């Protein structure tokens, strides 16, 4: 049998090309995900620093100032400290539920970032049901908190987990009804389409002006979903020691800390996408002038994406001043007040807002 050397070389080159395609495909998936995770990590560190500085200003005291210039590395120092602390397991608790709970809470929130568009061409997954994916995935986080409370074998932890589940159910419905009203105005559940629908009329086309009642309900519901003051009953120190976090230490305690700020950031990003026009701005963007000056289409695309990311982040962090200020100025609600606010006020208001939006949409046909 005679083997043609040319055929062997062709076969080897074919396998090399196929293996290169496989590696390229893996990198094509991993690089955007790792970039997004890195950006989210930096965003959370910025939020922690902002909250400490704003709270210090509101209380007329000096904030963190020793860890890095102006205390910008304080969150990193806290994370490093928690990383090296001892990981203590409850002696009579369910160690599997105890260990899995924090991870479920963090992963479910991280999945929400996959449908957030930072620019028209910069979204990890532009799904037709993007906003409902966020609502569905974010509903998993309270399950992780309930698992943590139950697995701790501690009455305070268990009560905190039950409160987290009850609070999530209470405020998830008004939040969903507000999102439905936005989707009716935009005729889509895609986050990219919702932002594009707001760009038709510039600044006055934002859903903030078309849905002011929905915006207020969405703001209150998102704060309750983030379990921030005045809605932090699942971890109320005066009543439940630390709620579902009571038995945790080390990096697992740090995961709850991270999950809180991840949830706050994703809620602020969705407020920007749903109500504040996303990456759109009502004035002429400078990247268009630069692109026309040099007559380079690629320059226009690069500058356009950069400006879009910048505008989205500026809107998000400006909005963050509202929940941070609310946390440090308002007292905590009682459990009955929290449930009454959700079931007796926000639910009827959000339902009425949805019915009004539906009526106006039908009349405009």
Short mmCIF file of C-alpha atoms in Angstrom, two decimals:
data_model
loop_
_atom_site.label_atom_id
_atom_site.label_comp_id
_atom_site.label_asym_id
_atom_site.label_seq_id
_atom_site.Cartn_x
_atom_site.Cartn_y
_atom_site.Cartn_z
CA UNK A 1 0.00 0.00 0.00
CA UNK A 2 1.47 3.35 -1.09
CA UNK A 3 0.70 6.39 1.10
CA UNK A 4 0.66 9.70 -0.70
CA UNK A 5 2.62 12.29 1.32
CA UNK A 6 0.43 15.09 -0.05
CA UNK A 7 -2.72 13.42 1.31
CA UNK A 8 -1.13 13.02 4.75
CA UNK A 9 -0.16 16.70 4.79
CA UNK A 10 -3.70 17.69 3.78
CA UNK A 11 -5.17 15.57 6.59
CA UNK A 12 -2.77 17.05 9.15
CA UNK A 13 -3.53 20.60 8.04
CA UNK A 14 -7.27 19.84 8.23
CA UNK A 15 -6.97 18.63 11.83
CA UNK A 16 -4.88 21.67 12.74
CA UNK A 17 -7.52 24.00 11.30
CA UNK A 18 -10.32 22.16 13.12
CA UNK A 19 -8.44 22.25 16.44
CA UNK A 20 -7.78 25.97 15.93
CA UNK A 21 -11.50 26.52 15.30
CA UNK A 22 -12.31 24.69 18.53
CA UNK A 23 -9.88 26.81 20.56
CA UNK A 24 -11.16 29.96 18.86
CA UNK A 25 -14.75 28.99 19.67
CA UNK A 26 -13.89 28.49 23.35
CA UNK A 27 -12.10 31.84 23.48
CA UNK A 28 -15.04 33.48 21.69
CA UNK A 29 -17.26 32.39 24.60
CA UNK A 30 -14.84 32.87 27.50
CA UNK A 31 -13.39 36.29 26.66
CA UNK A 32 -16.73 38.22 26.75
CA UNK A 33 -17.79 36.43 29.94
CA UNK A 34 -14.50 37.11 31.72
CA UNK A 35 -14.55 40.73 30.54
CA UNK A 36 -18.08 41.16 31.89
CA UNK A 37 -17.14 39.57 35.23
CA UNK A 38 -14.10 41.85 35.53
CA UNK A 39 -16.23 44.91 34.75
CA UNK A 40 -18.86 43.84 37.29
CA UNK A 41 -16.19 43.37 39.96
CA UNK A 42 -14.80 46.85 39.36
CA UNK A 43 -18.35 48.26 39.36
CA UNK A 44 -19.11 46.68 42.75
CA UNK A 45 -15.88 48.07 44.23
CA UNK A 46 -16.85 51.53 42.99
CA UNK A 47 -20.32 51.23 44.56
CA UNK A 48 -18.87 50.19 47.92
CA UNK A 49 -16.50 53.17 47.88
CA UNK A 50 -19.29 55.54 46.80
CA UNK A 51 -21.62 54.37 49.54
CA UNK A 52 -18.98 54.83 52.22
CA UNK A 53 -18.12 58.31 51.03
CA UNK A 54 -21.76 59.38 50.65
CA UNK A 55 -22.72 57.97 54.06
CA UNK A 56 -19.75 59.76 55.62
CA UNK A 57 -20.89 63.02 54.03
CA UNK A 58 -24.49 62.56 55.20
CA UNK A 59 -23.37 61.82 58.76
CA UNK A 60 -20.70 64.57 58.77
CA UNK A 61 -17.79 62.26 59.49
CA UNK A 62 -14.60 61.13 57.76
CA UNK A 63 -14.94 58.02 55.63
CA UNK A 64 -12.22 55.45 54.82
CA UNK A 65 -8.95 57.18 54.01
CA UNK A 66 -6.04 54.84 54.83
CA UNK A 67 -6.45 52.00 52.29
CA UNK A 68 -5.27 53.70 49.13
CA UNK A 69 -5.86 57.31 48.06
CA UNK A 70 -9.22 58.53 49.40
CA UNK A 71 -9.87 54.99 50.67
CA UNK A 72 -10.55 53.51 47.22
CA UNK A 73 -8.91 50.20 48.20
CA UNK A 74 -10.90 49.74 51.41
CA UNK A 75 -13.34 47.26 49.82
CA UNK A 76 -10.41 45.26 48.44
CA UNK A 77 -8.84 45.20 51.91
CA UNK A 78 -12.11 43.98 53.45
CA UNK A 79 -12.40 41.22 50.84
CA UNK A 80 -8.82 40.09 51.46
CA UNK A 81 -9.49 39.99 55.21
CA UNK A 82 -12.62 37.84 54.74
CA UNK A 83 -10.75 35.54 52.35
CA UNK A 84 -8.25 34.56 55.05
CA UNK A 85 -10.76 34.23 57.90
CA UNK A 86 -11.71 30.81 59.25
CA UNK A 87 -14.66 29.10 57.56
CA UNK A 88 -16.81 27.82 60.44
CA UNK A 89 -19.57 25.24 59.84
CA UNK A 90 -22.51 24.83 62.26
CA UNK A 91 -22.20 21.57 64.18
CA UNK A 92 -25.84 20.48 63.81
CA UNK A 93 -26.71 22.24 60.58
CA UNK A 94 -27.07 20.92 57.05
CA UNK A 95 -23.57 21.60 55.72
CA UNK A 96 -24.56 21.07 52.07
CA UNK A 97 -27.36 23.63 52.13
CA UNK A 98 -25.21 25.89 54.30
CA UNK A 99 -22.39 25.85 51.72
CA UNK A 100 -24.49 26.01 48.55
CA UNK A 101 -26.83 28.83 49.63
CA UNK A 102 -24.44 31.80 49.19
CA UNK A 103 -23.25 30.51 45.80
CA UNK A 104 -26.82 30.22 44.50
CA UNK A 105 -27.55 33.79 45.57
CA UNK A 106 -24.47 35.17 43.79
CA UNK A 107 -24.72 33.07 40.60
CA UNK A 108 -28.41 33.87 40.06
CA UNK A 109 -27.65 37.59 40.22
CA UNK A 110 -24.62 37.27 37.93
CA UNK A 111 -26.77 35.60 35.26
CA UNK A 112 -28.93 38.73 35.14
CA UNK A 113 -26.03 40.71 33.66
CA UNK A 114 -26.12 38.60 30.49
CA UNK A 115 -29.12 40.53 29.10
CA UNK A 116 -28.05 44.07 30.07
CA UNK A 117 -27.07 46.13 26.99
CA UNK A 118 -24.29 48.65 27.59
CA UNK A 119 -24.51 49.65 23.91
CA UNK A 120 -26.45 48.48 20.85
CA UNK A 121 -23.64 46.10 19.89
CA UNK A 122 -22.48 45.34 23.44
CA UNK A 123 -24.77 42.84 25.13
CA UNK A 124 -23.80 39.31 26.09
CA UNK A 125 -27.14 37.80 25.03
CA UNK A 126 -29.85 39.81 23.27
CA UNK A 127 -32.83 37.55 23.95
CA UNK A 128 -36.42 38.20 22.92
CA UNK A 129 -37.44 37.70 26.56
CA UNK A 130 -34.51 39.55 28.14
CA UNK A 131 -36.36 41.40 30.91
CA UNK A 132 -38.30 38.32 31.93
CA UNK A 133 -35.10 36.33 32.08
CA UNK A 134 -33.87 38.87 34.64
CA UNK A 135 -37.07 38.58 36.69
CA UNK A 136 -37.00 34.77 36.53
CA UNK A 137 -33.33 34.44 37.43
CA UNK A 138 -33.49 37.02 40.23
CA UNK A 139 -36.30 34.99 41.81
CA UNK A 140 -33.80 32.19 42.47
CA UNK A 141 -31.69 34.30 44.86
CA UNK A 142 -34.21 34.15 47.78
CA UNK A 143 -34.16 30.34 47.47
CA UNK A 144 -30.43 30.47 48.21
CA UNK A 145 -31.10 32.70 51.21
CA UNK A 146 -33.79 30.33 52.48
CA UNK A 147 -31.41 27.38 52.06
CA UNK A 148 -28.77 29.28 54.01
CA UNK A 149 -31.18 30.05 56.84
CA UNK A 150 -32.50 26.49 57.03
CA UNK A 151 -29.04 24.90 56.77
CA UNK A 152 -27.68 27.03 59.62
CA UNK A 153 -29.88 25.29 62.25
CA UNK A 154 -30.41 28.65 63.92
CA UNK A 155 -33.79 30.19 64.66
CA UNK A 156 -32.63 33.69 63.75
CA UNK A 157 -31.14 32.48 60.47
CA UNK A 158 -34.29 30.52 59.60
CA UNK A 159 -36.54 33.49 60.34
CA UNK A 160 -34.29 35.67 58.17
CA UNK A 161 -34.56 33.19 55.29
CA UNK A 162 -38.36 33.09 55.62
CA UNK A 163 -38.50 36.88 55.63
CA UNK A 164 -36.34 37.03 52.50
CA UNK A 165 -38.67 34.61 50.68
CA UNK A 166 -41.82 36.47 51.79
CA UNK A 167 -40.35 39.83 50.83
CA UNK A 168 -39.32 38.57 47.40
CA UNK A 169 -42.79 37.18 46.65
CA UNK A 170 -44.39 40.38 47.92
CA UNK A 171 -42.46 42.79 45.70
CA UNK A 172 -41.77 40.59 42.68
CA UNK A 173 -45.35 40.96 41.41
CA UNK A 174 -45.47 44.82 41.29
CA UNK A 175 -42.02 44.82 39.70
CA UNK A 176 -43.17 42.39 37.00
CA UNK A 177 -46.30 44.44 36.28
CA UNK A 178 -44.15 47.56 35.79
CA UNK A 179 -41.93 45.66 33.35
CA UNK A 180 -45.05 44.49 31.48
CA UNK A 181 -46.18 48.10 31.07
CA UNK A 182 -42.76 49.01 29.62
CA UNK A 183 -42.88 46.05 27.23
CA UNK A 184 -46.33 47.17 26.01
CA UNK A 185 -44.95 50.62 25.20
CA UNK A 186 -41.96 49.13 23.38
CA UNK A 187 -43.79 46.15 21.80
CA UNK A 188 -40.89 43.94 22.88
CA UNK A 189 -39.35 42.14 25.84
CA UNK A 190 -35.83 42.56 24.47
CA UNK A 191 -33.73 44.99 26.48
CA UNK A 192 -32.09 46.34 23.30
CA UNK A 193 -35.48 46.99 21.68
CA UNK A 194 -36.73 48.76 24.81
CA UNK A 195 -33.76 51.15 24.72
CA UNK A 196 -34.19 51.73 20.99
CA UNK A 197 -37.89 52.52 21.47
CA UNK A 198 -36.91 55.35 23.84
CA UNK A 199 -34.49 56.90 21.33
CA UNK A 200 -37.18 58.11 18.90
CA UNK A 201 -37.98 61.33 20.77
CA UNK A 202 -34.69 62.00 22.53
CA UNK A 203 -34.75 63.05 26.16
CA UNK A 204 -38.55 63.32 26.31
CA UNK A 205 -38.92 59.83 24.88
CA UNK A 206 -37.55 58.20 28.02
CA UNK A 207 -39.99 55.92 29.80
CA UNK A 208 -39.37 57.97 32.94
CA UNK A 209 -41.74 60.62 31.52
CA UNK A 210 -44.15 58.15 29.92
CA UNK A 211 -44.36 55.91 33.00
CA UNK A 212 -43.78 58.10 36.10
CA UNK A 213 -46.02 55.97 38.34
CA UNK A 214 -44.39 52.79 37.11
CA UNK A 215 -40.96 54.29 37.76
CA UNK A 216 -41.78 55.03 41.41
CA UNK A 217 -43.25 51.55 41.95
CA UNK A 218 -40.26 49.97 40.19
CA UNK A 219 -37.86 51.96 42.37
CA UNK A 220 -39.52 50.89 45.62
CA UNK A 221 -39.85 47.26 44.51
CA UNK A 222 -36.23 47.06 43.36
CA UNK A 223 -35.05 48.45 46.70
CA UNK A 224 -37.10 45.78 48.46
CA UNK A 225 -35.64 43.10 46.18
CA UNK A 226 -32.14 44.30 47.08
CA UNK A 227 -33.08 44.14 50.80
CA UNK A 228 -31.74 47.62 51.41
CA UNK A 229 -32.94 49.97 54.11
CA UNK A 230 -35.77 50.57 54.80
CA UNK A 231 -36.46 47.01 53.54
CA UNK A 232 -33.62 45.07 55.20
CA UNK A 233 -35.85 43.03 57.52
CA UNK A 234 -34.30 39.63 56.57
CA UNK A 235 -31.06 40.74 58.26
CA UNK A 236 -32.33 43.21 60.87
CA UNK A 237 -29.63 43.38 63.55
CA UNK A 238 -31.92 44.46 66.40
CA UNK A 239 -34.34 41.58 65.82
CA UNK A 240 -32.46 38.68 64.18
CA UNK A 241 -28.79 39.30 65.08
CA UNK A 242 -27.80 39.14 61.38
CA UNK A 243 -30.65 37.09 59.88
CA UNK A 244 -29.62 34.34 57.49
CA UNK A 245 -25.99 35.54 57.78
CA UNK A 246 -25.75 34.86 61.54
CA UNK A 247 -23.76 31.59 61.34
CA UNK A 248 -21.56 32.60 58.40
CA UNK A 249 -17.94 33.68 58.46
CA UNK A 250 -15.03 34.09 56.08
CA UNK A 251 -15.52 34.04 52.33
CA UNK A 252 -19.10 32.72 52.55
CA UNK A 253 -20.10 35.77 54.57
CA UNK A 254 -18.30 37.86 51.95
CA UNK A 255 -20.44 36.27 49.21
CA UNK A 256 -23.58 37.66 50.84
CA UNK A 257 -21.90 41.04 51.00
CA UNK A 258 -21.03 40.83 47.30
CA UNK A 259 -24.52 39.59 46.37
CA UNK A 260 -26.11 42.64 47.99
CA UNK A 261 -24.07 45.08 45.91
CA UNK A 262 -24.37 42.96 42.76
CA UNK A 263 -28.14 43.12 43.12
CA UNK A 264 -28.02 46.87 43.69
CA UNK A 265 -25.90 47.38 40.58
CA UNK A 266 -28.07 45.18 38.35
CA UNK A 267 -31.23 46.96 39.59
CA UNK A 268 -29.71 50.36 38.79
CA UNK A 269 -28.64 49.16 35.35
CA UNK A 270 -32.17 47.95 34.61
CA UNK A 271 -33.58 51.30 35.76
CA UNK A 272 -31.23 52.92 33.23
CA UNK A 273 -32.27 50.51 30.48
CA UNK A 274 -36.01 50.54 31.14
CA UNK A 275 -36.61 54.16 32.17
CA UNK A 276 -33.59 56.37 31.46
CA UNK A 277 -32.96 55.64 27.78
CA UNK A 278 -29.97 53.33 28.19
CA UNK A 279 -27.00 54.46 26.11
CA UNK A 280 -28.99 57.16 24.29
CA UNK A 281 -28.35 60.86 24.80
CA UNK A 282 -30.34 63.79 23.42
CA UNK A 283 -27.34 65.77 22.09
CA UNK A 284 -25.02 65.04 19.18
CA UNK A 285 -22.37 62.53 20.19
CA UNK A 286 -18.73 63.55 19.60
CA UNK A 287 -17.84 60.20 18.04
CA UNK A 288 -19.92 61.10 14.94
CA UNK A 289 -17.88 64.27 14.41
CA UNK A 290 -14.63 62.35 14.86
CA UNK A 291 -15.73 59.67 12.41
CA UNK A 292 -16.74 62.23 9.78
CA UNK A 293 -13.52 64.18 10.30
CA UNK A 294 -11.29 61.22 9.52
CA UNK A 295 -13.83 59.44 7.28
CA UNK A 296 -13.27 56.17 9.09
CA UNK A 297 -16.31 54.00 9.74
CA UNK A 298 -14.42 51.88 12.24
CA UNK A 299 -13.58 54.99 14.24
CA UNK A 300 -17.27 55.85 14.42
CA UNK A 301 -18.12 52.35 15.66
CA UNK A 302 -15.37 52.33 18.30
CA UNK A 303 -16.17 55.83 19.56
CA UNK A 304 -19.88 55.07 19.45
CA UNK A 305 -19.50 51.97 21.61
CA UNK A 306 -17.20 53.81 24.03
CA UNK A 307 -19.60 56.75 24.39
CA UNK A 308 -22.54 54.34 24.78
CA UNK A 309 -20.83 52.50 27.64
CA UNK A 310 -19.87 55.79 29.26
CA UNK A 311 -23.42 57.20 29.09
CA UNK A 312 -24.94 53.99 30.48
CA UNK A 313 -22.54 53.91 33.41
CA UNK A 314 -22.93 57.64 34.16
CA UNK A 315 -26.73 57.29 34.32
CA UNK A 316 -26.42 54.17 36.47
CA UNK A 317 -24.07 55.69 39.03
CA UNK A 318 -26.02 58.95 39.18
CA UNK A 319 -29.15 56.94 39.93
CA UNK A 320 -27.27 55.02 42.64
CA UNK A 321 -27.23 58.18 44.75
CA UNK A 322 -30.97 57.67 45.36
CA UNK A 323 -30.86 54.19 47.00
CA UNK A 324 -27.66 55.06 48.89
CA UNK A 325 -29.21 58.26 50.28
CA UNK A 326 -32.43 56.42 51.16
CA UNK A 327 -30.46 53.81 53.10
CA UNK A 328 -28.79 56.38 55.32
CA UNK A 329 -31.82 58.64 55.90
CA UNK A 330 -34.93 56.46 56.36
CA UNK A 331 -35.69 54.11 59.30
CA UNK A 332 -36.48 50.42 58.89
CA UNK A 333 -40.10 49.37 58.34
CA UNK A 334 -41.88 46.84 60.51
CA UNK A 335 -42.77 43.50 58.94
CA UNK A 336 -46.49 44.31 58.80
CA UNK A 337 -45.76 47.70 57.23
CA UNK A 338 -43.55 46.06 54.61
CA UNK A 339 -46.22 43.51 53.64
CA UNK A 340 -49.00 46.11 53.65
CA UNK A 341 -46.99 48.40 51.39
CA UNK A 342 -46.51 45.63 48.86
CA UNK A 343 -49.93 43.97 48.83
CA UNK A 344 -52.24 46.91 49.62
CA UNK A 345 -50.52 49.77 47.80
CA UNK A 346 -47.88 48.81 45.24
CA UNK A 347 -49.78 45.86 43.75
CA UNK A 348 -53.03 47.81 43.04
CA UNK A 349 -51.06 50.84 41.78
CA UNK A 350 -48.92 48.75 39.42
CA UNK A 351 -51.98 46.85 38.18
CA UNK A 352 -53.82 50.12 37.52
CA UNK A 353 -50.76 51.49 35.72
CA UNK A 354 -50.69 48.39 33.50
CA UNK A 355 -54.40 48.73 32.69
CA UNK A 356 -53.97 52.42 31.81
CA UNK A 357 -51.00 51.64 29.58
CA UNK A 358 -52.95 48.88 27.84
CA UNK A 359 -55.91 51.22 27.27
CA UNK A 360 -53.73 53.96 25.76
CA UNK A 361 -51.99 51.45 23.52
CA UNK A 362 -55.33 50.12 22.27
CA UNK A 363 -56.64 53.64 21.61
CA UNK A 364 -53.50 54.52 19.63
CA UNK A 365 -53.97 51.60 17.20
#
